[in-house]
mmCIF file of C-alpha atoms and ligand atoms in Angstrom:
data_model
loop_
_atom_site.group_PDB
_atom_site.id
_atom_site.type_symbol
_atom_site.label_atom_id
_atom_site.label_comp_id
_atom_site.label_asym_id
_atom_site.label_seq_id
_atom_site.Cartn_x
_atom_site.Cartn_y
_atom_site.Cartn_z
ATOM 1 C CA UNK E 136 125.742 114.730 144.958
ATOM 2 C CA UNK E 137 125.965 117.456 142.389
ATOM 3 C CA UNK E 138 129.433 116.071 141.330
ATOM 4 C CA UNK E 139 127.321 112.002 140.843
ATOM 5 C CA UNK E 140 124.950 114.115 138.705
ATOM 6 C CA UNK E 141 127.401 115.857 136.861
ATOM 7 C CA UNK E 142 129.568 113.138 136.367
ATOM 8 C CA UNK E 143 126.471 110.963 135.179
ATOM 9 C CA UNK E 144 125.931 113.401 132.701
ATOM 10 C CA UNK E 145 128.730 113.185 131.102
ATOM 11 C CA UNK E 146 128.761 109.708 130.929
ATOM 12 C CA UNK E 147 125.490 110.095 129.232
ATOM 13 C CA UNK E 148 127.431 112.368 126.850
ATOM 14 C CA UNK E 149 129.867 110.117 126.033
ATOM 15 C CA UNK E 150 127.626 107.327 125.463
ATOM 16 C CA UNK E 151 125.605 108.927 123.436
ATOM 17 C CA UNK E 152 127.846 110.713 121.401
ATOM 18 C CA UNK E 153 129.655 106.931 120.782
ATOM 19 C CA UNK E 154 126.401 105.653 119.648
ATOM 20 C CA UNK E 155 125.895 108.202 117.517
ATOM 21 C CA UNK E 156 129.702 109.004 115.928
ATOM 22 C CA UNK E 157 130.427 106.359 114.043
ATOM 23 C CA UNK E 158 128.325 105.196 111.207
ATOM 24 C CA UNK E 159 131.215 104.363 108.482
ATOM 25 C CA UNK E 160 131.324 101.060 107.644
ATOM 26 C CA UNK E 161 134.576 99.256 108.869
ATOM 27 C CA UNK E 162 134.667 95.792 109.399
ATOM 28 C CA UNK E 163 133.501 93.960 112.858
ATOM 29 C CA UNK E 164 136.121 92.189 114.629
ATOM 30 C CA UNK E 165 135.035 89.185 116.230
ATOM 31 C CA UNK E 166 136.947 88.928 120.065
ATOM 32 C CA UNK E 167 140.253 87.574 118.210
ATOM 33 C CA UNK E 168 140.582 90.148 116.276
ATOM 34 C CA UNK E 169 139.474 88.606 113.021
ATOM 35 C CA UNK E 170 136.580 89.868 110.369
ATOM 36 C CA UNK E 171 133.214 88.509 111.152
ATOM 37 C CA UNK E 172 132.488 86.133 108.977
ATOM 38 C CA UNK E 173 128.951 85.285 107.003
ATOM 39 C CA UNK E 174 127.893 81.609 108.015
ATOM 40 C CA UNK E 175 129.959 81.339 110.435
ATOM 41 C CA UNK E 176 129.018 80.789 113.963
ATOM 42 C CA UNK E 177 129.373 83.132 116.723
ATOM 43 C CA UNK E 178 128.552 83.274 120.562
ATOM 44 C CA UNK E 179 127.363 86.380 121.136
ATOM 45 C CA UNK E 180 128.218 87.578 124.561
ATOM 46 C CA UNK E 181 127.525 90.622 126.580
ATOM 47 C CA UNK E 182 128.797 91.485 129.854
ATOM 48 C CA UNK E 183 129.922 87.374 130.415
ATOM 49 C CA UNK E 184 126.637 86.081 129.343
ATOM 50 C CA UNK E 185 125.571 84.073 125.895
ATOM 51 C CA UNK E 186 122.290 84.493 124.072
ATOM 52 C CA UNK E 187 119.712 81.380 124.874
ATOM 53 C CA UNK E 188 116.271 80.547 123.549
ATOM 54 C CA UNK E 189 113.184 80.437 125.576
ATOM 55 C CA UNK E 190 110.060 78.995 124.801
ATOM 56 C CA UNK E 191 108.584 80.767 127.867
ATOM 57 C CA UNK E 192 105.921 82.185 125.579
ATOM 58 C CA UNK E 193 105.500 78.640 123.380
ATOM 59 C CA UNK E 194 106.694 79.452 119.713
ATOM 60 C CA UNK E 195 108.741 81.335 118.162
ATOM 61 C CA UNK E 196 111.438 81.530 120.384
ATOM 62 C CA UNK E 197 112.138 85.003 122.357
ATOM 63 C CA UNK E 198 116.030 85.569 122.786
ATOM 64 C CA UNK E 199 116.985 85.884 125.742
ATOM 65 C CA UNK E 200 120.514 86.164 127.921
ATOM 66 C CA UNK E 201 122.029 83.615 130.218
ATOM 67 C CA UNK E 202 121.128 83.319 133.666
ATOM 68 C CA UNK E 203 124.671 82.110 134.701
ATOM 69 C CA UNK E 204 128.317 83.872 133.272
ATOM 70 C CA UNK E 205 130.043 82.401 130.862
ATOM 71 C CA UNK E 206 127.502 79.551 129.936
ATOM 72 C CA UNK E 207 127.485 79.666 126.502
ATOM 73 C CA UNK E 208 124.377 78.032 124.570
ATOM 74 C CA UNK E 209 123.251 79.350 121.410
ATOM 75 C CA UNK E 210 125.334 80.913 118.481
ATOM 76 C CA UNK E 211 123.792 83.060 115.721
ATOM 77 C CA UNK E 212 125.257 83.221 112.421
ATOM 78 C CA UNK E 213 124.929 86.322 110.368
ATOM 79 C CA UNK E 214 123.967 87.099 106.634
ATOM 80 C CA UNK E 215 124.230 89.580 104.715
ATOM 81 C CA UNK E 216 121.194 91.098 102.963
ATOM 82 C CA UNK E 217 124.211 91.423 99.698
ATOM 83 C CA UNK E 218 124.850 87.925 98.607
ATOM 84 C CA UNK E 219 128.084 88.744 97.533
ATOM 85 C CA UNK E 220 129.305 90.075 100.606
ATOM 86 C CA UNK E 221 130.916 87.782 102.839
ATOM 87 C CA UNK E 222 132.510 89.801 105.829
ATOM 88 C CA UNK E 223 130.542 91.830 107.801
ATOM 89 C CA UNK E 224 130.735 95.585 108.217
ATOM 90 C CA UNK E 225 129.664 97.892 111.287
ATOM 91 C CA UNK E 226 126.358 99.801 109.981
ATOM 92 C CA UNK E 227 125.990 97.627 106.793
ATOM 93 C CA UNK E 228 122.002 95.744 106.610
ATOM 94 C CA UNK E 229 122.268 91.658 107.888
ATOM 95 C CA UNK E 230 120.111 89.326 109.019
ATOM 96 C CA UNK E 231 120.994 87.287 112.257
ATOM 97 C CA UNK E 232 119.992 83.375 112.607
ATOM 98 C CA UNK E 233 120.058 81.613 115.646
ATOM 99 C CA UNK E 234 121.718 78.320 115.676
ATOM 100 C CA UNK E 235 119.735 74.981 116.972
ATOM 101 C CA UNK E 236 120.328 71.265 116.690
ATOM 102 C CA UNK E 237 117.469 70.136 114.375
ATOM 103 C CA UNK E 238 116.919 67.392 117.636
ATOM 104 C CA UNK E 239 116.864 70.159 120.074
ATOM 105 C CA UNK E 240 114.918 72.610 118.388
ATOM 106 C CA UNK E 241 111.219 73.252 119.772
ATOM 107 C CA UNK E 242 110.014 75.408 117.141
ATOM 108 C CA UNK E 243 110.765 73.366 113.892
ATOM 109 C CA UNK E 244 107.841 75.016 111.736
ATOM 110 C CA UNK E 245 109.503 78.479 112.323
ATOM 111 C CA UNK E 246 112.728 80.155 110.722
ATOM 112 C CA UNK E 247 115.214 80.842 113.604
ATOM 113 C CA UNK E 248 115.973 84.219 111.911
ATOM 114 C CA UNK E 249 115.848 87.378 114.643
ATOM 115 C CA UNK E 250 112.807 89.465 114.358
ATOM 116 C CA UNK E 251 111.012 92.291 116.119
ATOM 117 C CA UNK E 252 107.504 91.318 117.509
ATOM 118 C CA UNK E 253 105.580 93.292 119.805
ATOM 119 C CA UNK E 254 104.878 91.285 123.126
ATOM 120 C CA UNK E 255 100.997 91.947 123.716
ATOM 121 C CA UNK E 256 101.420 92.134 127.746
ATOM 122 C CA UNK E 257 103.927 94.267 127.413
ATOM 123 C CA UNK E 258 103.613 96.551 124.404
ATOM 124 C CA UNK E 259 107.598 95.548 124.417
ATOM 125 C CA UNK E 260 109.424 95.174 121.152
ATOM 126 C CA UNK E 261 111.202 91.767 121.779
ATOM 127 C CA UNK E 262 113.322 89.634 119.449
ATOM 128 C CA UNK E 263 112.333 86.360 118.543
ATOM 129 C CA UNK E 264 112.578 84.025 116.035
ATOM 130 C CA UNK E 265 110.216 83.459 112.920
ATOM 131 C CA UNK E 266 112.040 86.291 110.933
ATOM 132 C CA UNK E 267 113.358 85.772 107.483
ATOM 133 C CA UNK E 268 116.743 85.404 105.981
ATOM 134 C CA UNK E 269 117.728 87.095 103.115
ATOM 135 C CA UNK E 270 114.530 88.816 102.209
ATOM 136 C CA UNK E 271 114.827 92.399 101.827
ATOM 137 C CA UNK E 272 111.467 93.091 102.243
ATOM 138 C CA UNK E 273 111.367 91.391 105.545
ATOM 139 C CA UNK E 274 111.942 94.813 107.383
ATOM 140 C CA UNK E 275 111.190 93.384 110.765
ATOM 141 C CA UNK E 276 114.534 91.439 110.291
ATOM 142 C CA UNK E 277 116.782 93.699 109.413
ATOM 143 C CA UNK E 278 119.441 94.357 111.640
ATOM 144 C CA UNK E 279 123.163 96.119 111.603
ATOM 145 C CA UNK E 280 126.103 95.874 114.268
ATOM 146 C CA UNK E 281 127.217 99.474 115.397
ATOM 147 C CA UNK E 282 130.407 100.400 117.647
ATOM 148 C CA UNK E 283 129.755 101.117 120.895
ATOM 149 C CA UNK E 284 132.584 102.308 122.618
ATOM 150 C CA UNK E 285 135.568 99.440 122.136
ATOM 151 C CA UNK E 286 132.488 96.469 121.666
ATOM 152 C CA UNK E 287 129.887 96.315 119.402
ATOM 153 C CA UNK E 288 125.626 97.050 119.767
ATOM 154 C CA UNK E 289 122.484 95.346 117.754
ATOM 155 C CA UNK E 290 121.212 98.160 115.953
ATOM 156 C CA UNK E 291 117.115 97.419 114.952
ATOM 157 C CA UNK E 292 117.140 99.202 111.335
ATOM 158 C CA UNK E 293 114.006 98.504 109.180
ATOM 159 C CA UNK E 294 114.407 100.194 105.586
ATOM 160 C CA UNK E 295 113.255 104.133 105.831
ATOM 161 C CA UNK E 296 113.296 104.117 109.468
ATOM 162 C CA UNK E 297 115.306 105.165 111.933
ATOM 163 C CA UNK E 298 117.533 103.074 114.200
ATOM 164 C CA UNK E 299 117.204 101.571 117.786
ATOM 165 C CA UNK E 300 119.720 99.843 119.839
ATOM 166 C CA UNK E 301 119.145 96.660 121.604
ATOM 167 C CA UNK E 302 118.685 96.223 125.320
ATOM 168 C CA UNK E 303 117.104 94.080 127.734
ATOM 169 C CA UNK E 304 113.526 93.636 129.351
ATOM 170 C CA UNK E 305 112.363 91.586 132.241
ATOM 171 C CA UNK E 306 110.253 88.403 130.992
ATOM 172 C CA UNK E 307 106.456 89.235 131.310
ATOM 173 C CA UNK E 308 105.954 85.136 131.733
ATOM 174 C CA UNK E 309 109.540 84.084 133.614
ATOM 175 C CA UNK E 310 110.566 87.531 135.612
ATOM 176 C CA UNK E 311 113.523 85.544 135.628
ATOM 177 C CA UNK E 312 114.561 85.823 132.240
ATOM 178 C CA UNK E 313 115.957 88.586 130.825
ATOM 179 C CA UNK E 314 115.093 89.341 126.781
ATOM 180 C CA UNK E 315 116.640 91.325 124.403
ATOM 181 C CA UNK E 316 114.323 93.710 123.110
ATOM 182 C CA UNK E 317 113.815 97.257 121.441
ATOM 183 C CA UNK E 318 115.829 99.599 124.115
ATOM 184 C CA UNK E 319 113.666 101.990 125.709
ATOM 185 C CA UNK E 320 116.029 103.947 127.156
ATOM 186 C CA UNK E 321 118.184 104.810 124.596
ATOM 187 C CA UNK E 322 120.991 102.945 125.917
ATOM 188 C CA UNK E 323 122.158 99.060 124.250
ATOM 189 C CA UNK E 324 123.882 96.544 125.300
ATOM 190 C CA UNK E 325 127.276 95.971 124.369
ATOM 191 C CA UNK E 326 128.472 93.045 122.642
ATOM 192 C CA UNK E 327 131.682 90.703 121.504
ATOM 193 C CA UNK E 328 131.334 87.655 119.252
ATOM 194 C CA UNK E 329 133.637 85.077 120.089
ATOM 195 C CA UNK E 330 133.757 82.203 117.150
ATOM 196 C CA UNK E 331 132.584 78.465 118.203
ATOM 197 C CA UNK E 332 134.938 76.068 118.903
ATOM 198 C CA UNK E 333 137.956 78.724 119.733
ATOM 199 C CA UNK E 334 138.798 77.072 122.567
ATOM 200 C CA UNK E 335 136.586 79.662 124.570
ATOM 201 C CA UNK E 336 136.579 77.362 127.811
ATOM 202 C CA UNK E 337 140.539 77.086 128.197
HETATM 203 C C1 LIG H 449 133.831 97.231 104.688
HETATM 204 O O1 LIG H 449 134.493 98.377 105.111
HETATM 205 C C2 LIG H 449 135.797 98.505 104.552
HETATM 206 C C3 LIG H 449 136.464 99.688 105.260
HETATM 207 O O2 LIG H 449 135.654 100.826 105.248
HETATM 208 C C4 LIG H 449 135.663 98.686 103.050
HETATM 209 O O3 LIG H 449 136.944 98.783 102.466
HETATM 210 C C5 LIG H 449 134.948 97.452 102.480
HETATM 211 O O4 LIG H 449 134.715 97.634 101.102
HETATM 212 C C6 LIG H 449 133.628 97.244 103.175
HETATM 213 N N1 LIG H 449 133.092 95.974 102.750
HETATM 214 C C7 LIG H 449 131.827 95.826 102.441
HETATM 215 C C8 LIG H 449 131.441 94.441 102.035
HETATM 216 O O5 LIG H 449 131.014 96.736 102.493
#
């Protein structure tokens, strides 16, 4: 018992301390190894699961993970609030867009850039859609990719502010669905970006 609670300690520690370490920029490596790319697509997965849209809540979109491994629906692509820059670097201000067939897409009167909005049920920070691209003074938009551990976290960073990882949150309207939101723990969840059509089915 005292050896759990020591040893869960320590893992809080560690994960802490990895969260924390590294804030040098060096570039993010998408899950073969390459540079992530602006404009390029990416799945975003954590722990086997994709990033989907849900219209649970009517428009925008809230982000949300898969219900079933390896299903992989929605890619983002990312941008960089520097025009010039065209590889993305841990720590280093973006924007992320989600990607939707104009046919498919629900929510046509709304940019499918990630922002922060609070969910009024809840009084949860949740990402949805409706943000802005490329606007620095859209600060509920702005976003960086941190290390965390050997994978990658969403770090939340509006201008002047400090930084919050992403997590998850139950739905408030689906209990099935599971958002990514503000973490209120302190903990994120970890992430790899594996590029569309890389064969990621073989
Ligand atoms: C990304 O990081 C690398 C390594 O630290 C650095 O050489 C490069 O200039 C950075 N690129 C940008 C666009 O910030």
């Amino acid at each position: 018992m005292m050896m759990k609670t020591k040893i869960g300690f320590l893992l809080f520690l560690v994960f802490v301390l990895s969260s924390k370490s590294i804030s040098y920029a060096e570039p993010v490596l998408d899950a073969d190894g390459e540079p992530l790319r602006t404009g390029v697509e990416y799945y975003a997965v954590t722990n086997d699961r994709g990033l989907s849209l849900s219209r649970s809540q009517g428009c925008p979109y809230n982000v949300i993970l898969e219900l079933t491994l390896q299903n992989y629906e929605s890619p983002v692509t990312f941008r960089s609030l520097d025009p010039s820059v065209t590889t993305i670097n841990t720590s280093v201000a973006l924007n992320v867009v989600s990607v939707l067939g104009e046919d498919s897409n629900q929510c046509p009167d709304q940019s499918l850039a990630w922002k922060l909005s609070e969910n009024p049920s809840t009084g949860i920070w949740d990402v949805t859609t409706g943000g802005a691209a490329g606007n620095p003074d859209a600060s509920a938009s702005q976003f960086q990719i941190v290390r965390l551990g050997p994978s990658y976290a969403f770090h939340f960073c509006p201008p002047g502010c400090s930084c919050t990882l992403l997590g998850a949150s139950a739905g408030s309207v689906d209990p099935l669905e599971i958002r990514l939101s503000l973490s209120t723990s302190g903990g994120g969840l970890v992430f790899s970006f594996k590029k569309v059509n890389n064969n990621i089915f073989v």
